XYZ file of C-alpha atoms in Angstrom:
555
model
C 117.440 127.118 47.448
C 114.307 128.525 45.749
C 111.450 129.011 48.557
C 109.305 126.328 46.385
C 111.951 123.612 46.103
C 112.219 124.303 49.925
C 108.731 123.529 50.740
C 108.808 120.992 47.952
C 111.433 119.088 49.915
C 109.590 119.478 53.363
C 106.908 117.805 51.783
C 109.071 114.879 50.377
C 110.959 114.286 53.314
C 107.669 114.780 55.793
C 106.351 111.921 53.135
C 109.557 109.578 53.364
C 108.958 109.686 57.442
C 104.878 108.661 57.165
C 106.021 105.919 54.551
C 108.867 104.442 57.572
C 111.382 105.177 54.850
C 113.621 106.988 57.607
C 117.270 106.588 56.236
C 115.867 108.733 53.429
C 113.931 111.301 55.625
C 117.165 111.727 57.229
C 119.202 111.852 53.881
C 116.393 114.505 52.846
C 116.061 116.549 55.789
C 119.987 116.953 56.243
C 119.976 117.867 52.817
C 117.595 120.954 53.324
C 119.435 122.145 56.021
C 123.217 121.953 54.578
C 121.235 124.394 51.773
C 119.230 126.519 54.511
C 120.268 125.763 57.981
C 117.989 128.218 59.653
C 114.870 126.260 58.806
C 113.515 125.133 61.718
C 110.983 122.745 60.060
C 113.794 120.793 59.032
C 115.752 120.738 62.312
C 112.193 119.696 63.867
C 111.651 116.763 61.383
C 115.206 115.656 61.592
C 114.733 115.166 65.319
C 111.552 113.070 65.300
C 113.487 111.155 62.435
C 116.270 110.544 64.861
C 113.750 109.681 67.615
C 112.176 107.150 65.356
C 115.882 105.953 65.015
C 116.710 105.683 68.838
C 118.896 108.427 68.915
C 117.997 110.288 71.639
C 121.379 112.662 72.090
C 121.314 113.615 68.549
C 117.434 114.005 68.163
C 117.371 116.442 71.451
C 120.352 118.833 69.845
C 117.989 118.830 66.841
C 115.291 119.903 68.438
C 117.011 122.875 70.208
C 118.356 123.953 67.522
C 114.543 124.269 66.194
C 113.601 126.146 69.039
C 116.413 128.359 69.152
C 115.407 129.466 65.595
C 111.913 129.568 66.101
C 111.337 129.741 70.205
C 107.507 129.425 69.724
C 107.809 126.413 67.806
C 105.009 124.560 70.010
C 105.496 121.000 68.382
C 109.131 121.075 69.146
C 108.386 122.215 72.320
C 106.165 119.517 72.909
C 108.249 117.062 71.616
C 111.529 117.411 73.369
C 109.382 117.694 76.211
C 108.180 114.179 75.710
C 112.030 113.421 74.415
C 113.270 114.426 78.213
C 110.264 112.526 80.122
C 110.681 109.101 78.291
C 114.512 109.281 79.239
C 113.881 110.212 82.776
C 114.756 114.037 83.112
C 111.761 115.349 84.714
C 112.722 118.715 85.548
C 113.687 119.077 81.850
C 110.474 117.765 80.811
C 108.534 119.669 82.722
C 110.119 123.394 81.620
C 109.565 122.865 77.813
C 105.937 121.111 78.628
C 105.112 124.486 80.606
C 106.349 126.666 77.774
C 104.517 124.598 74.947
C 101.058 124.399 77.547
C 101.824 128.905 77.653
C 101.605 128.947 74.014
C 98.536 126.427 73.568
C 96.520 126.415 77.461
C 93.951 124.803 75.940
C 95.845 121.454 74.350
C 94.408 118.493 75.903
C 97.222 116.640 74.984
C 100.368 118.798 76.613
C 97.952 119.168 79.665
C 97.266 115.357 79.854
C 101.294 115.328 79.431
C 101.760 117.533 82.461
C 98.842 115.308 84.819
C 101.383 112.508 83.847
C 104.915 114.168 84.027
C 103.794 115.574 88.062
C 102.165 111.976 88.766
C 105.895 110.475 88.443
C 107.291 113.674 89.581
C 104.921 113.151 93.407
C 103.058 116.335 92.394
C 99.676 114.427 93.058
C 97.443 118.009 93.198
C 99.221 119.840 90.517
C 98.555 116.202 88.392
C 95.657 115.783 88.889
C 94.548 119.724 88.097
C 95.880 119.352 84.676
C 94.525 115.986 84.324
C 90.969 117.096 84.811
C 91.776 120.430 82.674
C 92.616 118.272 79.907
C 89.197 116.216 80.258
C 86.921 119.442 80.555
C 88.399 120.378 77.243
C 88.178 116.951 75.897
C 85.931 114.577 77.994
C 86.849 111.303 75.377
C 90.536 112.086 75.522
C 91.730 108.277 76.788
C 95.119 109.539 77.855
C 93.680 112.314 79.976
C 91.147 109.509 81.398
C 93.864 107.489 81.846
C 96.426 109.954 83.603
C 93.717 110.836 85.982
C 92.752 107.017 86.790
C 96.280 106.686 87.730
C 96.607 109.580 90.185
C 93.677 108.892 92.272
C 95.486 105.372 92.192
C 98.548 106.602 93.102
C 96.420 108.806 95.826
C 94.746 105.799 97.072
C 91.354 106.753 95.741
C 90.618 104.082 94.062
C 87.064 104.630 94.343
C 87.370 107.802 92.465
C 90.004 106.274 90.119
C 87.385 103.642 88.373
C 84.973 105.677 87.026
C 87.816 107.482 84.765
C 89.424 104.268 83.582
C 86.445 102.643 83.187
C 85.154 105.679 80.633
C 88.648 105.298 78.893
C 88.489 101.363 78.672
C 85.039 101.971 76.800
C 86.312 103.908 74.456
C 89.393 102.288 74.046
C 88.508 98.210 74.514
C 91.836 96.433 75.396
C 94.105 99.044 75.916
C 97.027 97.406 78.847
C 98.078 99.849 80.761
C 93.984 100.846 81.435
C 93.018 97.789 82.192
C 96.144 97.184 84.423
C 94.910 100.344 86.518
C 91.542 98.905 86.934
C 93.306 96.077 88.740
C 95.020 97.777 90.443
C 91.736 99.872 92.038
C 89.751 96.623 92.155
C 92.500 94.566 93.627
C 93.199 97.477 96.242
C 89.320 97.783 97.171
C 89.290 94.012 97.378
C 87.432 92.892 94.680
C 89.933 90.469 93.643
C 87.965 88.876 91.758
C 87.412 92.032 88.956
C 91.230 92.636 89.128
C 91.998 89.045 88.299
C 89.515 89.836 84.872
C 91.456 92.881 84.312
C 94.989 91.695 84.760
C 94.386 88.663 82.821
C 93.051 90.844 80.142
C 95.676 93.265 79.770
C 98.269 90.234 79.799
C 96.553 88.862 76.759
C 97.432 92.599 75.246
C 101.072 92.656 77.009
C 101.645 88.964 78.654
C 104.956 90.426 79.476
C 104.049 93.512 81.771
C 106.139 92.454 84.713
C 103.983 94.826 86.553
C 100.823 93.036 85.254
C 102.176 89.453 86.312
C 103.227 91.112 89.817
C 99.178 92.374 90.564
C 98.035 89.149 89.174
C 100.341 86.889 91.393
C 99.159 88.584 94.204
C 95.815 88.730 93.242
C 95.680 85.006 93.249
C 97.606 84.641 96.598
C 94.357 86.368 98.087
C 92.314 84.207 96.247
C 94.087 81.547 97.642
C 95.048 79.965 94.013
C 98.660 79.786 95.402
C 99.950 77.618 92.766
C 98.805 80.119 90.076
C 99.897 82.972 92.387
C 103.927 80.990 92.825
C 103.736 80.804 88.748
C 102.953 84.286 87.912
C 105.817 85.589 90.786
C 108.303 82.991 89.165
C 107.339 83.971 85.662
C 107.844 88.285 86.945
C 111.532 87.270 87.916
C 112.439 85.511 84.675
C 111.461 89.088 83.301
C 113.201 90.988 86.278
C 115.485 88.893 88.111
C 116.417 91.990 90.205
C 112.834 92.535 91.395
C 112.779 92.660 94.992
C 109.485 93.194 95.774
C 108.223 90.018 93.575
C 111.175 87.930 95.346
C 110.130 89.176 98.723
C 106.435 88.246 97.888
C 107.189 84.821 96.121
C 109.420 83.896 99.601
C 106.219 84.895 101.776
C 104.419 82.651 99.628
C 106.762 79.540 100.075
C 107.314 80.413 103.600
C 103.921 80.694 104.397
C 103.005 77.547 102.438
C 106.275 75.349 104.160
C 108.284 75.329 101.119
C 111.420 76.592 103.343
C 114.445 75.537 101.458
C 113.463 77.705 98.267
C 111.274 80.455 100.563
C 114.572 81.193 103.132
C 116.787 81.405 99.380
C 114.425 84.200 98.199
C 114.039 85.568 101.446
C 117.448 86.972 101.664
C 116.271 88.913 98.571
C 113.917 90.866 100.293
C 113.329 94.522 99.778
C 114.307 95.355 103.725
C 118.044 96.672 103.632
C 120.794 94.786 105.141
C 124.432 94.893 105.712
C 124.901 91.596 105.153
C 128.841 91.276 103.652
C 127.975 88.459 101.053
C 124.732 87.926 98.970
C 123.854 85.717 99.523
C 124.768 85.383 103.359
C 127.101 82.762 104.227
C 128.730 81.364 107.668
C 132.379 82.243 107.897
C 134.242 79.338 106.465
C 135.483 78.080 110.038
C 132.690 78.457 111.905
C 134.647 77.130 115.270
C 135.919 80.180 117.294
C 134.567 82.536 114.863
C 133.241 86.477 115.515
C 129.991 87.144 113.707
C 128.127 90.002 113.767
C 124.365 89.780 113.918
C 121.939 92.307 112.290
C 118.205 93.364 113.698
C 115.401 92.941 111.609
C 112.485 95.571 111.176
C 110.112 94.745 114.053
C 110.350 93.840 117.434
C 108.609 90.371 116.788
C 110.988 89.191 113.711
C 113.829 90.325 115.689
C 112.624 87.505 118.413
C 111.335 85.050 116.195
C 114.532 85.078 114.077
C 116.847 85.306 117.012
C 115.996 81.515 118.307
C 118.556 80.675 115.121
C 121.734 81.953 117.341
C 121.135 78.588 118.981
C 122.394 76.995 115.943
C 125.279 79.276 115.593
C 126.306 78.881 118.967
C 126.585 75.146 118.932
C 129.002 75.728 116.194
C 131.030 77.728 118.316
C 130.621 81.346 117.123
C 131.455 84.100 119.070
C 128.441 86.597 118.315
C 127.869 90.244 118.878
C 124.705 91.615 118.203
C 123.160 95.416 116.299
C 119.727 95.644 117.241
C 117.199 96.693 119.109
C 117.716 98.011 122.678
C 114.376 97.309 123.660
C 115.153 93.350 123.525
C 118.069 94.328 125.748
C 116.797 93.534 129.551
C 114.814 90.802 127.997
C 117.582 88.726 126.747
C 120.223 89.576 129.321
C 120.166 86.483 131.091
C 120.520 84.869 127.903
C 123.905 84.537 127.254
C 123.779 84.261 123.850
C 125.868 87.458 123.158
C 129.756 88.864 123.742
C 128.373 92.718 123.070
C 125.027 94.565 121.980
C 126.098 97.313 120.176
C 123.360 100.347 119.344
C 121.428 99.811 116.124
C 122.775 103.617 115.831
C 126.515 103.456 116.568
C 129.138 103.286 112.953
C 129.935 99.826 113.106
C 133.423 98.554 111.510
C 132.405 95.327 109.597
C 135.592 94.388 108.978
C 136.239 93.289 112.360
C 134.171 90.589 112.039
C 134.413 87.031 110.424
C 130.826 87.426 108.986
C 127.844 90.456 108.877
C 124.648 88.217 108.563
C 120.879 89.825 109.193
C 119.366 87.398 111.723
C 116.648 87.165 109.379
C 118.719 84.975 106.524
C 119.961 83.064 109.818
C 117.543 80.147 108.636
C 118.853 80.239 105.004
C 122.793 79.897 106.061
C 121.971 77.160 108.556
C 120.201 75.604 105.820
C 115.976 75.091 107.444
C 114.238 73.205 104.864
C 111.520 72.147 107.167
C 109.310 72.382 110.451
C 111.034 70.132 112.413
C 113.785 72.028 111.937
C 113.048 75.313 113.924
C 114.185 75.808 116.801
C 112.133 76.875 120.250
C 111.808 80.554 121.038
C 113.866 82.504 123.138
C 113.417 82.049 126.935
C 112.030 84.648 128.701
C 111.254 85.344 132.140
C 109.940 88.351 133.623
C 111.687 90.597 136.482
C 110.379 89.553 139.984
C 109.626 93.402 141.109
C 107.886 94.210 138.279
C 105.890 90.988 138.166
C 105.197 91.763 141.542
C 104.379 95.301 140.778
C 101.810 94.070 138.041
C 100.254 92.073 140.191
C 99.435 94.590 142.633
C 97.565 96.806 139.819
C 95.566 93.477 138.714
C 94.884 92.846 142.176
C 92.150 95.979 141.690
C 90.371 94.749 139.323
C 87.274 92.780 140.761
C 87.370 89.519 138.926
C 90.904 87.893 139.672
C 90.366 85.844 136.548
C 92.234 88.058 133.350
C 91.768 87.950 129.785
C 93.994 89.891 128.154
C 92.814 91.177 124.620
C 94.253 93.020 121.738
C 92.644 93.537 118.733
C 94.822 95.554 115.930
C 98.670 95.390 114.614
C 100.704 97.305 112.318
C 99.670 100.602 110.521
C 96.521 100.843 108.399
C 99.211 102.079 105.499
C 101.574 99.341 106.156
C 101.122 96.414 103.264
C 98.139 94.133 104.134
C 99.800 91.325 105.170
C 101.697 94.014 107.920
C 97.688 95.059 108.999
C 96.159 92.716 110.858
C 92.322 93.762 112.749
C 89.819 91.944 114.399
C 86.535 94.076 114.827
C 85.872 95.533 117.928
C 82.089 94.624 118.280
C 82.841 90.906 117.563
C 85.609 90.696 120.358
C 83.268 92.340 122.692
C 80.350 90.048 121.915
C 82.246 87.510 122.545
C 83.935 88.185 125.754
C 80.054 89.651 126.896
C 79.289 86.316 129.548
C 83.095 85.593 129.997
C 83.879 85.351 133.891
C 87.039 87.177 134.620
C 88.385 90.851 134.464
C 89.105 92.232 130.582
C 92.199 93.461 130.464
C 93.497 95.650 127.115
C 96.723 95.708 125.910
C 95.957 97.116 122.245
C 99.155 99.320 121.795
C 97.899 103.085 121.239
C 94.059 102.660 121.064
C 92.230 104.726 118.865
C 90.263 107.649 120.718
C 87.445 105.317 121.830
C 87.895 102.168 120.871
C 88.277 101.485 124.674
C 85.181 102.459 125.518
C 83.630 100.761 122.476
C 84.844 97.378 123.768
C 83.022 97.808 127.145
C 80.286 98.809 125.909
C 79.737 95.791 123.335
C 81.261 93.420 126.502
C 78.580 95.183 128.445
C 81.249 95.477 131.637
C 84.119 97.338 132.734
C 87.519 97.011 130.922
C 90.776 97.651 132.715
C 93.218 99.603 130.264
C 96.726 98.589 130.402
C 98.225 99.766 126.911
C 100.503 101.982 128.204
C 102.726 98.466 128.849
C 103.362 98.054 125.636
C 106.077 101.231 126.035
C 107.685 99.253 128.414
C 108.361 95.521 127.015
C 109.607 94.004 130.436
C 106.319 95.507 131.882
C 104.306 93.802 128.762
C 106.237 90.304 129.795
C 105.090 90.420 133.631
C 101.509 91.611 132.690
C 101.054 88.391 129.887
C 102.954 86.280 132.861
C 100.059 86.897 134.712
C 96.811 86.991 132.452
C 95.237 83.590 132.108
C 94.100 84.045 128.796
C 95.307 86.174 125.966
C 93.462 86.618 122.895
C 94.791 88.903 119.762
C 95.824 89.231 116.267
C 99.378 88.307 115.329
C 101.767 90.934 117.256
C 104.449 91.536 119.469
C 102.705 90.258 121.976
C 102.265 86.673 120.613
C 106.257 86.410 120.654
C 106.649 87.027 124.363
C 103.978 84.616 125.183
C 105.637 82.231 123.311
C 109.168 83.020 125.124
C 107.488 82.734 128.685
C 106.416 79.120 127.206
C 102.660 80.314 127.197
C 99.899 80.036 124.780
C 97.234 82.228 123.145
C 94.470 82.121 121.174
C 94.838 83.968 117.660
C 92.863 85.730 115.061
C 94.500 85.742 112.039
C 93.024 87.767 109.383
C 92.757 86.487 105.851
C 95.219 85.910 104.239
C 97.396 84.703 106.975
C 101.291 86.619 107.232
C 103.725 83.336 106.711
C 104.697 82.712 110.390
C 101.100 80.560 110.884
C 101.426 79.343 107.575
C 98.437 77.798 105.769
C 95.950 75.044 106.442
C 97.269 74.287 109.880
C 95.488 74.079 112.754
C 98.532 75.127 114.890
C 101.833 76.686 113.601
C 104.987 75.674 113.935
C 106.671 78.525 115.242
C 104.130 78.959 117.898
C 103.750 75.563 119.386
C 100.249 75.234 121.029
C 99.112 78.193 119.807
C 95.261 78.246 118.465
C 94.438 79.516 115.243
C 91.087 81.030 114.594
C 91.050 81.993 111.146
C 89.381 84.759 109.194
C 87.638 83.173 105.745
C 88.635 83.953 102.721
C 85.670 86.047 102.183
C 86.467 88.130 105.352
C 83.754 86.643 107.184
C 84.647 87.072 111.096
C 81.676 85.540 112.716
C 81.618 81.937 112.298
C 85.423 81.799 113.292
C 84.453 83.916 116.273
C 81.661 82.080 117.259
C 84.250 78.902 117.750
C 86.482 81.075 119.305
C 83.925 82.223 121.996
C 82.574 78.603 122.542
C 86.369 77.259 123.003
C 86.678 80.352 125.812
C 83.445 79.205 127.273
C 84.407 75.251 127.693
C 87.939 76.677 128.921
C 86.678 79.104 131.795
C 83.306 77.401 132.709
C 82.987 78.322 136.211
């Protein structure tokens, strides 16, 4: 074919792709190369034709064949490079986006490729070098902007992350995905408020981002618009009916608001693992004589809140063994609720058992679709010697009165609803004119936080954390305190197993288990509930909590 008729051709065929004409690019371009099948222009445009046509096998051999005729070819290059990340091959992606970014360093757009391409790869530094290489080249490129916004996201700067997604939504107004970033920095430095805006404005661009709907129904449970918040979480699994973590929130949701029938049906849903045989769980068909095997939950507390539900099984006649934590061993030996513990470790085989159920779905198969169905907690009762033993290191403390305080549970990068703190200052204040000896039992302290508390209680404090190691040590010591005050933990579960009380600070919003709007919960019988506000305000809720203390141990 004569050189001009070639280029002639190109031209056409380049003009037949512009127009959306493909079948005819394609017709055009395959013609060219059946005449001259070393042209790499033709193998290139044949690929993006076949790209365009969802074609992905037959578009990638085009484009190597491009580069193997031409191994500079930087658009192909580029190209197959964005071929591979789009379909998930990230190692592939990222060898022919470092050979394009050799030939052209200085391409905003292949390094704004590579920021994103090592963001989903967990290359956070290497990302976010390329990502701000792209935007010294090109400060307006809204990709680049973009890119970057997300890795200081994904890096849990969020402060950082706004300024460069606010700079890209400026220049590009309405764009989904930026405006779905700035939610998700505003929603994660609490300003739930701005993250609503932006999640309700990328929605109107994409009302079908499951993502979108996820940060917006969670966004409104912290707002407390829990009605908007159940809508949105419904609306994500008619997109996704496989998404876990939008079940597991949506079942928190119900739970927390007493809507058990459908919160215990998406509970057994949730994202924690279990080897439960049959999803969902079921009760062996004969229940009467039956050998079920019971599964731990994550947690020493859910273990013993969920574990009052054997009661149920047991009156149905079930013979149960039990693969969970050894810690809750001694505590529930006297129990009798158990033929065998078996270590959470050990290779279990299943199939010697009538049913595998987590004891955390235990309220879905015996069918709890209200508060007056749940059953008391677990009996416990501490060992004589080491009550005794307890006693004898209270005895040193001067004022033979104890309040027992904790302050802080869960990890600060555990899910907020799993982080629970009350501030330090506050508890101290308020304990400041309290008669009786302060006793901690904040598992692992922070490197003065001890010493913060007694100075803001303006008094000794008597530091028994190291119980919480030892959980029959932990049961004597709140046996023997005459007041315990803390946020939701651990703790709170053995008090309620002795058949004690406490007095709780729940921070905003409240985890499920003390529901909402309730002055006492259900699961902890006689329990009182001092709430954080929505706002995060701890000091008026304090303030009641130190006047209650004050009426309860007036000398």
């Amino acid at each position: 074919m004569p050189l001009d008729n070639e280029i002639s051709l190109l031209a056409q065929a380049q003009a037949l792709f512009q127009q959306g004409n493909l079948t005819a690019a394609e017709q055009c371009y395959r013609h060219i190369i059946s005449d001259n099948p070393s042209e790499s222009r033709a193998h290139f445009g044949l690929a993006k034709v076949l790209s365009q046509l969802n074609q992905p096998a037959e578009a990638e051999a085009a484009y190597i064949q491009a580069i193997s005729l031409d191994p500079n070819y930087f658009e192909a290059l580029a190209n197959l490079g964005s071929l591979y990340l789009f379909g998930g091959r990230l190692s592939e992606a990222l060898a022919y986006y470092t050979r394009a970014e050799k030939l052209k360093p200085e391409n905003p757009e292949i390094l704004s490729n590579l920021c994103y391409l090592n963001k989903e790869m967990g290359n956070l530094d290497s990302a976010q070098a390329y990502g701000l290489s792209a935007l010294q080249i090109n400060p307006d490129h809204v990709g680049a902007l973009l890119n970057v916004g997300m890795v200081f996201n994904e890096s849990k700067r969020y402060e950082e992350a706004l300024p460069y997604l606010q700079r890209a939504n400026a220049l590009s107004p309405g764009h989904p995905l930026v405006l779905h970033n700035m939610g998700v920095s505003y929603a994660a430095l609490e300003d739930y408020e701005q993250a609503r805006t932006c999640y309700l404005a990328a929605l109107e661009k994409n009302p079908q981002s499951v993502t979108t709907l996820y940060g917006l129904g969670i966004v409104d449970k912290y707002l407390g618009n829990f009605d908007e918040a159940e809508a949105k979480l419904k609306m994500v699994l008619a997109l996704a009916p496989e998404d876990r973590a939008a079940r597991e929130a949506l079942a928190y949701l119900q739970l927390r608001l007493g809507n058990f029938r459908e919160g215990w049906a998406n509970h057994v849903c949730r994202a924690l693992s279990t080897q439960d045989r049959t999803v969902p769980p079921q009760l062996p068909q004969h229940p009467n004589g039956s050998h079920v095997l019971l599964l731990g939950e994550q947690g020493l507390g859910d273990e013993l809140l969920f574990l009052r539900f054997t009661y149920g099984l047991k009156a149905l006649g079930m013979r149960l063994s039990y693969r969970g934590s050894l810690r809750l061993k001694t505590l529930l030996a006297d129990q009798d609720l158990f033929t065998e513990w078996l270590d959470p470790q050990a290779e279990v085989d299943a199939s010697a058992f009538d049913a595998v159920l987590s004891v955390g779905n235990l309220p879905y198969v015996l069918g709890m679709a209200s508060a007056s169905e749940i059953p008391p907690p677990l009996k416990l009762r501490a060992a004589p010697e080491i009550l005794k033993r307890m006693s004898e290191r209270l005895s040193k403390c001067a004022a033979k009165h104890f309040i027992g305080v904790t302050w802080r549970a869960g990890t600060e990068q555990s899910e907020r609803l799993l982080f629970k703190e009350a501030p330090i200052q506050s508890l101290g204040e308020l304990l400041k004119d309290l008669p009786g000896s302060i006793v901690v039992l904040q598992r692992h302290p922070k490197p003065g936080e001890i010493e913060q508390l007694a100075h803001y209680a303006g008094r000794e404090v008597h530091d028994f954390s190291e119980a919480n190691e030892n959980l029959e040590e932990m049961l004597a010591l709140l046996n023997l305190v005459h007041e315990y005050i803390g946020v939701s933990n651990t703790n709170m579960h053995l008090m309620a197993g002795l058949g004690r009380t406490a007095r709780v600070m729940i921070p905003y919003p409240a985890d499920w288990r003390w529901m909402e709007d309730v002055a006492q919960s259900p699961w902890f019988p006689g329990f009182q509930i001092y709430r954080q506000t929505s706002s995060g305000d701890w000091q008026q809720v304090l303030a009641r909590l130190s006047s209650d203390l004050h009426v309860r141990n007036a000398p």
